[in-house]
Amino acid sequence: MFSVQLDENNIVVGVMSFPPQTENQIAVPEFDDSLLGLQYVNGQFVDPETVSNE
């Protein structure tokens, strides 16, 4: 199992090769560093520019 670390704005700032261990980490199915910089919103990873413009 893998996880991503989220900052205070739910932006992915890290990808880890272990299960979530803190509240600001969520499980992901694979190690995917393309998630870095994306925002986690309603269960999906989205471009934060798209979210801020809505």
Short mmCIF file of C-alpha atoms in Angstrom, two decimals:
data_model
loop_
_atom_site.label_atom_id
_atom_site.label_comp_id
_atom_site.label_asym_id
_atom_site.label_seq_id
_atom_site.Cartn_x
_atom_site.Cartn_y
_atom_site.Cartn_z
CA MET A 1 0.00 0.00 0.00
CA PHE A 2 1.11 3.54 -0.77
CA SER A 3 0.07 6.96 0.48
CA VAL A 4 0.35 10.64 -0.29
CA GLN A 5 1.05 13.48 2.13
CA LEU A 6 -1.22 16.51 1.92
CA ASP A 7 -0.44 20.05 3.06
CA GLU A 8 -2.92 22.38 4.80
CA ASN A 9 -4.62 23.10 1.43
CA ASN A 10 -4.90 19.39 0.51
CA ILE A 11 -2.08 19.74 -2.04
CA VAL A 12 0.01 16.60 -2.51
CA VAL A 13 3.52 17.32 -1.23
CA GLY A 14 4.84 13.76 -0.96
CA VAL A 15 4.33 10.19 -2.14
CA MET A 16 5.28 7.39 0.23
CA SER A 17 5.73 3.64 -0.12
CA PHE A 18 3.85 2.83 3.10
CA PRO A 19 0.24 3.07 4.30
CA PRO A 20 -1.15 6.31 5.74
CA GLN A 21 0.11 6.95 9.27
CA THR A 22 -1.20 10.45 10.04
CA GLU A 23 -4.40 12.41 9.40
CA ASN A 24 -2.85 14.33 6.50
CA GLN A 25 -1.97 11.18 4.55
CA ILE A 26 -4.34 9.17 2.35
CA ALA A 27 -3.99 5.78 0.71
CA VAL A 28 -3.41 5.48 -3.03
CA PRO A 29 -3.29 2.27 -5.09
CA GLU A 30 0.20 2.78 -6.53
CA PHE A 31 3.34 4.88 -6.18
CA ASP A 32 2.51 7.75 -8.54
CA ASP A 33 4.68 10.86 -8.34
CA SER A 34 2.53 12.55 -11.00
CA LEU A 35 0.14 13.33 -8.10
CA LEU A 36 2.65 15.83 -6.67
CA GLY A 37 1.20 19.33 -6.78
CA LEU A 38 -2.37 18.19 -7.33
CA GLN A 39 -5.14 19.02 -4.87
CA TYR A 40 -7.30 16.33 -3.24
CA VAL A 41 -10.93 17.45 -3.52
CA ASN A 42 -14.00 15.26 -2.95
CA GLY A 43 -12.02 12.04 -3.38
CA GLN A 44 -10.25 13.11 -6.57
CA PHE A 45 -6.90 14.64 -7.46
CA VAL A 46 -7.36 17.83 -9.46
CA ASP A 47 -5.29 20.73 -10.71
CA PRO A 48 -5.46 23.39 -7.97
CA GLU A 49 -5.70 26.12 -10.64
CA THR A 50 -9.01 24.60 -11.79
CA VAL A 51 -10.41 24.51 -8.25
CA SER A 52 -9.42 28.08 -7.39
CA ASN A 53 -11.08 29.44 -10.54
CA GLU A 54 -14.49 27.90 -9.86
#
